[in-house]
Coordinates of C-alpha atoms in Angstrom, one line a residue:
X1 CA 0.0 0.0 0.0
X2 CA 1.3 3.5 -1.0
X3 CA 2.5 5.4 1.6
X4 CA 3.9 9.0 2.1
X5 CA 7.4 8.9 2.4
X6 CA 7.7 11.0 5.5
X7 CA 5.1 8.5 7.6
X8 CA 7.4 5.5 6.3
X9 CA 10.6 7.4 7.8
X10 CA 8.4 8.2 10.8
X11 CA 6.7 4.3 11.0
X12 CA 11.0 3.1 10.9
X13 CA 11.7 4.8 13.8
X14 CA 14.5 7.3 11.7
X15 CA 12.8 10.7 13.0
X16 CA 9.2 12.2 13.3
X17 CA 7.2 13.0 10.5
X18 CA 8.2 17.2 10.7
X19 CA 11.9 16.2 10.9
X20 CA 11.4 13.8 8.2
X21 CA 10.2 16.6 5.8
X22 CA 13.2 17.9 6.0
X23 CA 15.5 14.9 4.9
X24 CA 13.2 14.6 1.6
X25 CA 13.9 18.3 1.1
X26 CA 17.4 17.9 1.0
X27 CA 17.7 15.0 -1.1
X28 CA 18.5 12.7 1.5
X29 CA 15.7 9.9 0.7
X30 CA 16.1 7.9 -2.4
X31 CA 13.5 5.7 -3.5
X32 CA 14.6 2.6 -5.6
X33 CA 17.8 4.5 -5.9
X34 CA 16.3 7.6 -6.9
X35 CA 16.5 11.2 -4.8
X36 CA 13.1 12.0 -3.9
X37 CA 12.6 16.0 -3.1
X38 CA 9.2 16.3 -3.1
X39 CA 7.1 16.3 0.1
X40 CA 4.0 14.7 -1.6
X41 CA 5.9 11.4 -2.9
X42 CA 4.5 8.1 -1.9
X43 CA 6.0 4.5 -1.6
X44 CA 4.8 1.0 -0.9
X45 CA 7.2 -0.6 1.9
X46 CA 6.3 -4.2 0.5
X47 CA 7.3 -3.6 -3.2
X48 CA 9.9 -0.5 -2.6
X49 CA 12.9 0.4 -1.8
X50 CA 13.3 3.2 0.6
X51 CA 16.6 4.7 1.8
X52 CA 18.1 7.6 3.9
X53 CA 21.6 8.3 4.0
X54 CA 21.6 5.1 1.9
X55 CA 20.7 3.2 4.4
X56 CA 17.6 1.1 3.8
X57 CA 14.2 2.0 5.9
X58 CA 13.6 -1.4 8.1
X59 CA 10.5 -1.2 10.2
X60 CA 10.1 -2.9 14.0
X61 CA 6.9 -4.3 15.4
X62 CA 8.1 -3.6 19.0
X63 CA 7.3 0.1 20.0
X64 CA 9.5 1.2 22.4
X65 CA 9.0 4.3 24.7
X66 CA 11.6 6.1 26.9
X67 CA 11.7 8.4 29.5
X68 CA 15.4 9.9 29.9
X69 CA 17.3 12.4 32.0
X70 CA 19.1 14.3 29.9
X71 CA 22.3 15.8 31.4
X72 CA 23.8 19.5 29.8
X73 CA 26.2 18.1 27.3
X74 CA 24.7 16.3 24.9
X75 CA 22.9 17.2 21.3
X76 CA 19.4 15.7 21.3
X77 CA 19.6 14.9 17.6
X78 CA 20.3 11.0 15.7
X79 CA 24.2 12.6 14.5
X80 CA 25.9 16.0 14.5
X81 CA 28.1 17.5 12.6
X82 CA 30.6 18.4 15.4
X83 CA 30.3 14.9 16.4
X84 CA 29.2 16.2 19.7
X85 CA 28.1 13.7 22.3
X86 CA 24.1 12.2 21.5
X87 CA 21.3 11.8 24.1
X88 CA 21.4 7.6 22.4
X89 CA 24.7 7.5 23.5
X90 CA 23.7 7.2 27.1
X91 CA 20.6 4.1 26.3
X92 CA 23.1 1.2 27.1
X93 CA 21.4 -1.8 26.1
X94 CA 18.9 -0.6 23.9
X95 CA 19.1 -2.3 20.6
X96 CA 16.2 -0.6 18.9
X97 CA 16.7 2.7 17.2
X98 CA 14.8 5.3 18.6
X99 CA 14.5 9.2 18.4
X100 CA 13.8 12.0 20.1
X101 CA 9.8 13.7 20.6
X102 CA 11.1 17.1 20.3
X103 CA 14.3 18.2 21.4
X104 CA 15.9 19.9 24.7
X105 CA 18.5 21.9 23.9
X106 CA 22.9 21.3 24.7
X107 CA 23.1 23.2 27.7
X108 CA 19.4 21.6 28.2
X109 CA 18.9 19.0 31.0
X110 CA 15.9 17.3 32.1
X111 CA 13.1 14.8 31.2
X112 CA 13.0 13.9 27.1
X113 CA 10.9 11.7 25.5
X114 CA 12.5 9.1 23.2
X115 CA 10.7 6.5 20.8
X116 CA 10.6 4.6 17.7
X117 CA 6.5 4.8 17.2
X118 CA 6.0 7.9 14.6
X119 CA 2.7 8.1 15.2
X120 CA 2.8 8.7 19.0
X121 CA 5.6 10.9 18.5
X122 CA 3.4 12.6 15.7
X123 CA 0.6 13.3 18.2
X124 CA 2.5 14.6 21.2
X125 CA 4.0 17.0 19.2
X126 CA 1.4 18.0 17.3
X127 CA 0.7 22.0 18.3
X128 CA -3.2 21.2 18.8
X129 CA -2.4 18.5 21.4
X130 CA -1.1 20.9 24.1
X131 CA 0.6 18.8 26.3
X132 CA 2.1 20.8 29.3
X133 CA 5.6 21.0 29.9
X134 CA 7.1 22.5 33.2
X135 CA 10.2 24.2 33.4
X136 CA 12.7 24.9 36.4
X137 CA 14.9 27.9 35.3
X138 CA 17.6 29.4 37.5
X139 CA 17.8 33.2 36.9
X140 CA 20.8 35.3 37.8
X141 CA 19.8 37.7 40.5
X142 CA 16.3 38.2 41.8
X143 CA 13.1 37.9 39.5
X144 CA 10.2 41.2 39.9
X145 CA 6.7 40.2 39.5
X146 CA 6.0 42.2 36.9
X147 CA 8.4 40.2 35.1
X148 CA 6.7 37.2 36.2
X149 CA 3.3 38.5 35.2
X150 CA 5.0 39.4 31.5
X151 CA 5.9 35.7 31.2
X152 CA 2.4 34.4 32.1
X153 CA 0.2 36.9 30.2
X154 CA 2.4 36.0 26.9
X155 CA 5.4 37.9 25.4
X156 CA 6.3 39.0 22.0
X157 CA 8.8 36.9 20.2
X158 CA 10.3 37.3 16.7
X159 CA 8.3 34.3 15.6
X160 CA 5.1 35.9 17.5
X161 CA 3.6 36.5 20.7
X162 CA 3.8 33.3 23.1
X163 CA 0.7 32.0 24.6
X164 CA -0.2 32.2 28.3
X165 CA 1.9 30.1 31.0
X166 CA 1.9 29.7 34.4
X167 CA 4.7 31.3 36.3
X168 CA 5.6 30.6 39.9
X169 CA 8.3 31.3 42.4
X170 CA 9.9 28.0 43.3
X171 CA 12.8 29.3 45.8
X172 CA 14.5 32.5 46.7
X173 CA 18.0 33.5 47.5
X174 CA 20.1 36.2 48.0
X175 CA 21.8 35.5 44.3
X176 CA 20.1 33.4 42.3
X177 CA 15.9 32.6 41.9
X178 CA 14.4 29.4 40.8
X179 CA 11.1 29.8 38.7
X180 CA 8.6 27.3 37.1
X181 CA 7.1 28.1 33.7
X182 CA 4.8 26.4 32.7
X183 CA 4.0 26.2 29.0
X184 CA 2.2 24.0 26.0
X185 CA 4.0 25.0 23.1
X186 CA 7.0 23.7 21.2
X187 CA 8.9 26.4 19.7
X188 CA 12.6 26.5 19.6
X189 CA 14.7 27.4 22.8
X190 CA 11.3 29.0 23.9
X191 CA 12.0 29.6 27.4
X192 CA 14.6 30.8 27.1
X193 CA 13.9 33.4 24.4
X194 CA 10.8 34.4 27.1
X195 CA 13.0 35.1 29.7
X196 CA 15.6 37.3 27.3
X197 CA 12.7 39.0 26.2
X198 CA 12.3 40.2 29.7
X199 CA 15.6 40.8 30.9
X200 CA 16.2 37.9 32.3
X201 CA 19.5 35.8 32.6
X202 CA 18.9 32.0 32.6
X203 CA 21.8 30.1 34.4
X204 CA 20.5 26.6 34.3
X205 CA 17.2 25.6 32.6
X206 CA 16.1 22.2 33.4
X207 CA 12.8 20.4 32.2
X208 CA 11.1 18.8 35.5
X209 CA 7.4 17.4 33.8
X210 CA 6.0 16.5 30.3
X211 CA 2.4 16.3 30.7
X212 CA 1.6 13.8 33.5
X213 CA 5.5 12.6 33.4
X214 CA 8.3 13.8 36.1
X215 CA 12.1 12.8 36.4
X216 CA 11.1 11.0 39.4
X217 CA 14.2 9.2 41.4
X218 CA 16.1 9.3 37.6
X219 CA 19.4 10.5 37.9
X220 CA 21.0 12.6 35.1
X221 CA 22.0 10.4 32.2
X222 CA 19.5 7.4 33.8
X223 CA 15.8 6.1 31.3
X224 CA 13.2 3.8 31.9
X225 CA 10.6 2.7 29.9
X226 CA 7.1 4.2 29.8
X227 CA 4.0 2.0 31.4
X228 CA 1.3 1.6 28.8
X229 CA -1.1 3.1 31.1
X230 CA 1.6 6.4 30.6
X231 CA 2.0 5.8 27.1
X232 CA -1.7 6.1 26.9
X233 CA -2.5 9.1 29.4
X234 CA 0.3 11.1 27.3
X235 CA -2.5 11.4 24.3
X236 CA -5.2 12.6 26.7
X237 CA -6.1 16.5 26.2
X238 CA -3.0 18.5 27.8
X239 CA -1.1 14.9 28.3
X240 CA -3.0 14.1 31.8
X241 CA -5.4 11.1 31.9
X242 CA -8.6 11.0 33.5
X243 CA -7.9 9.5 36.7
X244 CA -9.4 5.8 37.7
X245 CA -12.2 5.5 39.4
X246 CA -11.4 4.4 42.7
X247 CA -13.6 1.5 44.5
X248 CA -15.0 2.3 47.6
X249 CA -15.2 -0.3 50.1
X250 CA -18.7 -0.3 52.5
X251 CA -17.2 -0.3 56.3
X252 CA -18.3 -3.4 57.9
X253 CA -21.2 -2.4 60.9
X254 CA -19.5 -2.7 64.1
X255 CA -22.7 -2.3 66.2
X256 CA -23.0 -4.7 68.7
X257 CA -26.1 -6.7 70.1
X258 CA -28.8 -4.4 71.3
X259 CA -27.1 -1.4 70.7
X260 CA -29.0 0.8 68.2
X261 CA -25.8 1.5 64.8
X262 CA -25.3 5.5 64.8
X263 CA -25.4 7.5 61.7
X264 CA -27.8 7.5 58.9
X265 CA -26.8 3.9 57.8
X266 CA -28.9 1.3 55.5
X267 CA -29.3 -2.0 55.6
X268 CA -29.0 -3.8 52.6
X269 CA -32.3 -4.5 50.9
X270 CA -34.0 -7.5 52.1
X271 CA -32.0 -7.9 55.0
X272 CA -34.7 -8.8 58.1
X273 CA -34.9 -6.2 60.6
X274 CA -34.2 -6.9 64.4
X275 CA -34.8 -5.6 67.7
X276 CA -31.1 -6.2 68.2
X277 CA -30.2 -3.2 65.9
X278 CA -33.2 -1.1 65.7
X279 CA -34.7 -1.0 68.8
X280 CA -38.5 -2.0 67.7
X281 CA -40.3 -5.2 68.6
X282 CA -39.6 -7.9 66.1
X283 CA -42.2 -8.1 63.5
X284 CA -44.6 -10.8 63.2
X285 CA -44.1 -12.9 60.8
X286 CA -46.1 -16.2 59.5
X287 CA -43.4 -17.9 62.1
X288 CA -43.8 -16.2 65.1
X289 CA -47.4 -15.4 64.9
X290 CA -49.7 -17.4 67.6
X291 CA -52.6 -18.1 66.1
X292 CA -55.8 -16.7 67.2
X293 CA -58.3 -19.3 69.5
X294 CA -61.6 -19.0 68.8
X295 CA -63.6 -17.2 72.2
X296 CA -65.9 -19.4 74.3
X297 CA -69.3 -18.6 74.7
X298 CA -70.1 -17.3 78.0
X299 CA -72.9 -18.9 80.6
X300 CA -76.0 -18.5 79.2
X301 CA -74.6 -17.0 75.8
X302 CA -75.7 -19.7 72.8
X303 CA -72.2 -20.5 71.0
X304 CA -71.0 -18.1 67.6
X305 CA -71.2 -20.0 64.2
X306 CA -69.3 -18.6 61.1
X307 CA -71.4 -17.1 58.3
X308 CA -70.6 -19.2 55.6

């Protein structure tokens, strides 16, 4: 079945479908042996031969998803040119090739994302999606609150105003301050251009949640793998899932004989109702009813018949 060339680079677990664009527009894709530039080109996987870098497309059926702490140092990227050090460089043991869902930046640290299922990947990342991302940034010197309240109402970039965030304090000292921003979109070294834009000096800039997601116990340059139930909650609205309903379990009535139970408690339906627990006569019943002898006539009195 034909396929667009950027969902089979996505489906082989090379890059995400945005970042797959760009190979074909540089003629790194062939098809069959032949560059393939345009963005609208299809393939079938079962009859073609696709190839980036030269390197023929082959497709896993295990999806894999990562959670990794990415320590400063390290390019969040597949190869670089200055053959810097890679965030797959630190997934000993992990045989699959995966890629990053977005990208943290070198002097980046914190929780990223890492996968080989284009279509999740596609999803998260997809601008209508919002999934939250949080943000500790270390500032140089104190931060105002009215610089606070510029980052949360939005601030004016060269590639547009940013939307909304929430901005908090997270500790104060006589040096340095520690914010959270919190924010939904993906744009390129964002936080950091929203602090510049309001004069402030970002010392460290580390990313602490990804929707539901935190870092946990994960020390810098430590991964583990995703639950299913995570991998799932990620594609709920803003990357939470609906939590589970939790089962309430009835207390068991520790009332004792002849002591009336306090509160407004029910008994289960058809459950017979005592004078143990209630405090009212028992009721009769076809058991405990005596039945009813018939009178004796009185001396003199001629005896009652039954109307029939």
């Amino acid at each position: 079945m034909l396929e667009r060339l950027q969902k089979l680079i996505s489906q082989a677990g090379i890059t995400s479908r945005r970042a797959a664009e760009s190979l074909i527009l540089d003629g790194r894709v062939t098809v069959n042996g032949v560059v393939v530039t345009e963005l609208g080109s299809k393939a079938d996987p079962a009859k073609d031969r696709v190839a980036v870098d030269g390197k023929p497309l082959q497709f896993s059926e295990k999806h894999l998803y990562i959670l990794l702490n990415k320590p400063t140092g390290y390019i969040t990227a597949l190869k670089d040119s200055q053959e810097r050090p890679l965030v797959t460089d630190l997934l000993k043991g992990v045989e699959e090739r995966v890629y990053p869902v977005g990208r943290l930046d070198y002097n980046t640290e914190g929780l990223l994302l890492l996968t080989n299922d284009g279509d999740w990947a596609n999803r998260l990342m997809h601008p209508r999606h919002e999934v939250e991302k949080e943000y500790h940034v270390r500032v140089r010197g104190k931060v105002l609150e009215q610089q606070m309240k510029r980052l949360a109402g939005g601030v004016e970039l060269e590639d547009g105003v940013t939307a909304p965030a929430v901005v908090r304090m997270v500790k104060s000292s006589d040096l340095n301050d520690w914010i959270s921003v919190t924010i939904h979109e993906g744009r390129n070294r964002q936080v950091r251009r929203m602090c510049e834009a309001v004069s402030l000096s970002v010392v460290r800039l580390k990313r602490v949640r990804y929707g539901a997601l935190d870092i946990g116990t994960l020390k810098p340059g430590q991964f583990r793998y995703l639950t299913e139930a995570e991998v799932k909650g990620l594609l709920q609205p803003g990357g939470i899932s609906e939590p589970e309903p939790q089962k309430v379990r009835k207390p068991r009535s520790t009332a004792k004989t002849g002591t009336a139970a306090t509160g407004n408690t029910r008994k289960p339906h058809g459950a017979a109702k005592t004078g143990a627990t209630t405090g009212r006569p028992p009721a009769r019943t076809a058991d405990n009813q005596t039945k009813k002898q018939p009178s004796r006539p009185k001396p003199g009195e001629a005896p009652r018949t039954r109307r029939r």
